[in-house]
């Protein structure tokens, strides 16, 4: 899949659609294994054109460590994009990580269409693109990642936002906490 890394980032890091589509190679350090979120690509409602804007809040600007699978996918994507650039007669190069096959920004509507097609082909029920973000947060919380860390990964401005949105994960985490307490205090009896 041409934009496999885009979808891996969406589910592994929970970036907003505009944040993923606005990523530039200058924001990715493949050697250090980090990704900086500094801006986003959005559709201008007045003109219909695409514009790069800053993130909503200071908390939305963040540097994230990349899981190994994401790092491998980005390396592969960079190689494929370099080949596309060489084979194109009219590559428009705004330095985007995720661009069309001629180097122009991907319109959010087309990104959403691609997502719906992937979901359809996989035989999954249709969900919103934003649900990738919810999946990332739910998985992180279910794996015992502290809510404060999840808040920072998602770029939420306040921990209450994270906790209110993902409260449905709390019962599962509470059961795991009870199990761990049992093991810590009474195992070996």
XYZ file of C-alpha atoms in Angstrom:
189
model
C 0.000 0.000 0.000
C 1.495 3.313 -1.092
C 0.603 5.227 2.081
C 0.941 2.373 4.561
C 3.081 4.516 6.887
C 0.311 7.128 7.049
C -2.121 4.582 8.487
C 0.452 3.033 10.806
C 1.177 6.481 12.267
C -2.534 7.155 12.625
C -3.144 4.081 14.714
C 0.164 3.915 16.605
C 0.523 7.585 17.531
C -3.062 8.811 17.379
C -2.209 11.910 15.354
C -5.074 14.023 14.082
C -5.698 13.838 10.329
C -4.374 17.345 9.728
C -1.264 16.625 11.796
C -0.425 13.533 9.735
C -1.105 15.243 6.395
C 0.918 18.285 7.473
C 4.017 16.326 8.508
C 7.195 17.394 6.774
C 10.382 15.400 6.507
C 12.028 18.168 8.558
C 9.753 17.029 11.408
C 10.959 13.422 11.286
C 14.313 12.303 12.655
C 14.754 8.733 11.463
C 18.132 8.454 13.193
C 16.826 9.521 16.616
C 13.498 7.800 15.998
C 11.351 10.838 16.736
C 8.602 12.806 15.078
C 7.719 16.443 15.838
C 4.165 17.687 15.470
C 4.407 21.400 14.690
C 1.531 22.129 12.364
C -1.279 20.698 10.339
C -2.775 20.742 6.885
C -6.337 22.027 6.735
C -8.904 22.901 4.141
C -9.633 26.627 4.042
C -13.446 26.823 4.294
C -13.551 30.120 2.371
C -11.445 29.131 -0.614
C -11.564 25.329 -0.484
C -7.775 25.295 -0.848
C -5.343 23.663 1.503
C -3.326 25.652 4.014
C -0.671 24.822 6.587
C -1.523 26.164 10.026
C -0.049 25.898 13.494
C -1.473 23.366 15.887
C -4.484 24.387 17.970
C -2.587 24.692 21.234
C 0.966 24.703 22.548
C 0.341 21.199 23.955
C -0.465 20.017 20.444
C 3.118 20.830 19.458
C 5.055 17.826 20.655
C 7.900 15.446 19.923
C 7.056 11.763 19.977
C 9.294 8.701 20.065
C 8.562 6.329 17.207
C 7.780 2.665 17.837
C 10.087 0.418 15.767
C 7.290 -0.618 13.362
C 6.517 3.033 12.633
C 10.189 3.781 12.100
C 10.559 0.904 9.617
C 7.408 2.014 7.770
C 8.725 5.591 7.511
C 12.094 4.406 6.165
C 10.287 2.332 3.529
C 7.971 5.244 2.702
C 10.882 7.644 2.308
C 12.542 5.253 -0.160
C 9.331 4.877 -2.199
C 8.771 8.620 -2.211
C 12.336 9.224 -3.420
C 11.686 6.850 -6.338
C 8.422 8.659 -7.156
C 10.271 11.981 -7.108
C 12.882 10.665 -9.561
C 10.227 9.259 -11.893
C 8.101 12.407 -11.903
C 8.510 15.168 -14.451
C 6.674 17.711 -12.327
C 7.242 16.858 -8.651
C 5.951 19.651 -6.426
C 8.138 19.422 -3.346
C 6.784 21.061 -0.208
C 8.798 18.493 1.777
C 5.723 16.585 2.891
C 6.012 13.103 4.340
C 2.635 12.165 2.874
C 1.919 13.625 -0.532
C 0.219 12.666 -3.757
C 2.200 10.749 -6.370
C 3.383 14.111 -7.768
C 4.385 15.628 -4.410
C 1.391 17.857 -3.738
C -0.520 17.851 -0.429
C -3.150 15.153 0.026
C -6.616 16.625 0.363
C -8.270 15.501 3.629
C -11.325 14.343 1.663
C -9.167 12.015 -0.458
C -7.409 10.781 2.657
C -10.796 9.937 4.159
C -11.877 8.140 0.966
C -8.717 6.033 1.122
C -9.451 5.160 4.729
C -13.014 4.104 3.908
C -11.746 1.911 1.077
C -9.196 0.219 3.360
C -11.932 -0.464 5.915
C -14.233 -1.839 3.201
C -11.567 -4.136 1.756
C -10.718 -5.427 5.213
C -14.369 -6.289 5.765
C -14.597 -4.128 8.860
C -17.520 -1.998 9.910
C -17.258 1.603 8.794
C -15.790 3.867 11.442
C -14.695 7.462 11.435
C -11.116 8.321 10.554
C -10.856 10.014 13.954
C -11.496 6.598 15.523
C -7.862 5.690 14.747
C -6.964 8.306 17.351
C -9.400 6.782 19.837
C -7.980 3.322 19.155
C -4.438 4.523 19.842
C -5.478 6.092 23.138
C -7.539 3.092 24.240
C -4.707 0.664 23.469
C -2.165 2.821 25.310
C -4.377 3.075 28.381
C -5.222 -0.634 28.301
C -1.480 -1.377 28.186
C -1.043 0.535 31.440
C 0.469 3.697 29.974
C -0.259 6.482 32.466
C -3.040 8.867 31.418
C -0.622 11.804 31.665
C 1.651 10.189 29.045
C -1.341 9.399 26.802
C -2.402 13.047 27.125
C 1.039 14.176 25.933
C 1.133 11.704 23.032
C -2.304 12.844 21.841
C -1.512 16.515 22.388
C -4.515 17.166 24.630
C -4.388 20.486 26.443
C -5.604 19.041 29.763
C -5.592 15.593 31.330
C -9.323 15.930 32.005
C -9.915 15.847 28.236
C -8.060 12.540 27.983
C -9.779 11.038 31.011
C -13.268 12.181 29.990
C -12.989 10.880 26.430
C -11.424 7.548 27.383
C -13.303 6.833 30.620
C -14.709 3.649 29.037
C -11.249 2.096 29.313
C -11.098 2.741 33.083
C -12.981 -0.413 34.225
C -10.553 -2.662 32.349
C -7.585 -0.784 33.814
C -9.106 -0.961 37.302
C -9.476 -4.751 36.993
C -5.836 -5.022 35.940
C -4.813 -2.820 38.889
C -6.759 -5.061 41.277
C -5.056 -8.122 39.817
C -1.628 -6.533 40.183
C -2.378 -5.532 43.780
C -3.420 -9.094 44.539
C -0.177 -10.391 43.051
C 1.989 -7.856 44.834
C 0.472 -8.342 48.292
C -0.782 -11.901 48.422
C 1.019 -13.996 45.842
C 2.861 -16.908 47.305
C 0.343 -17.604 50.074
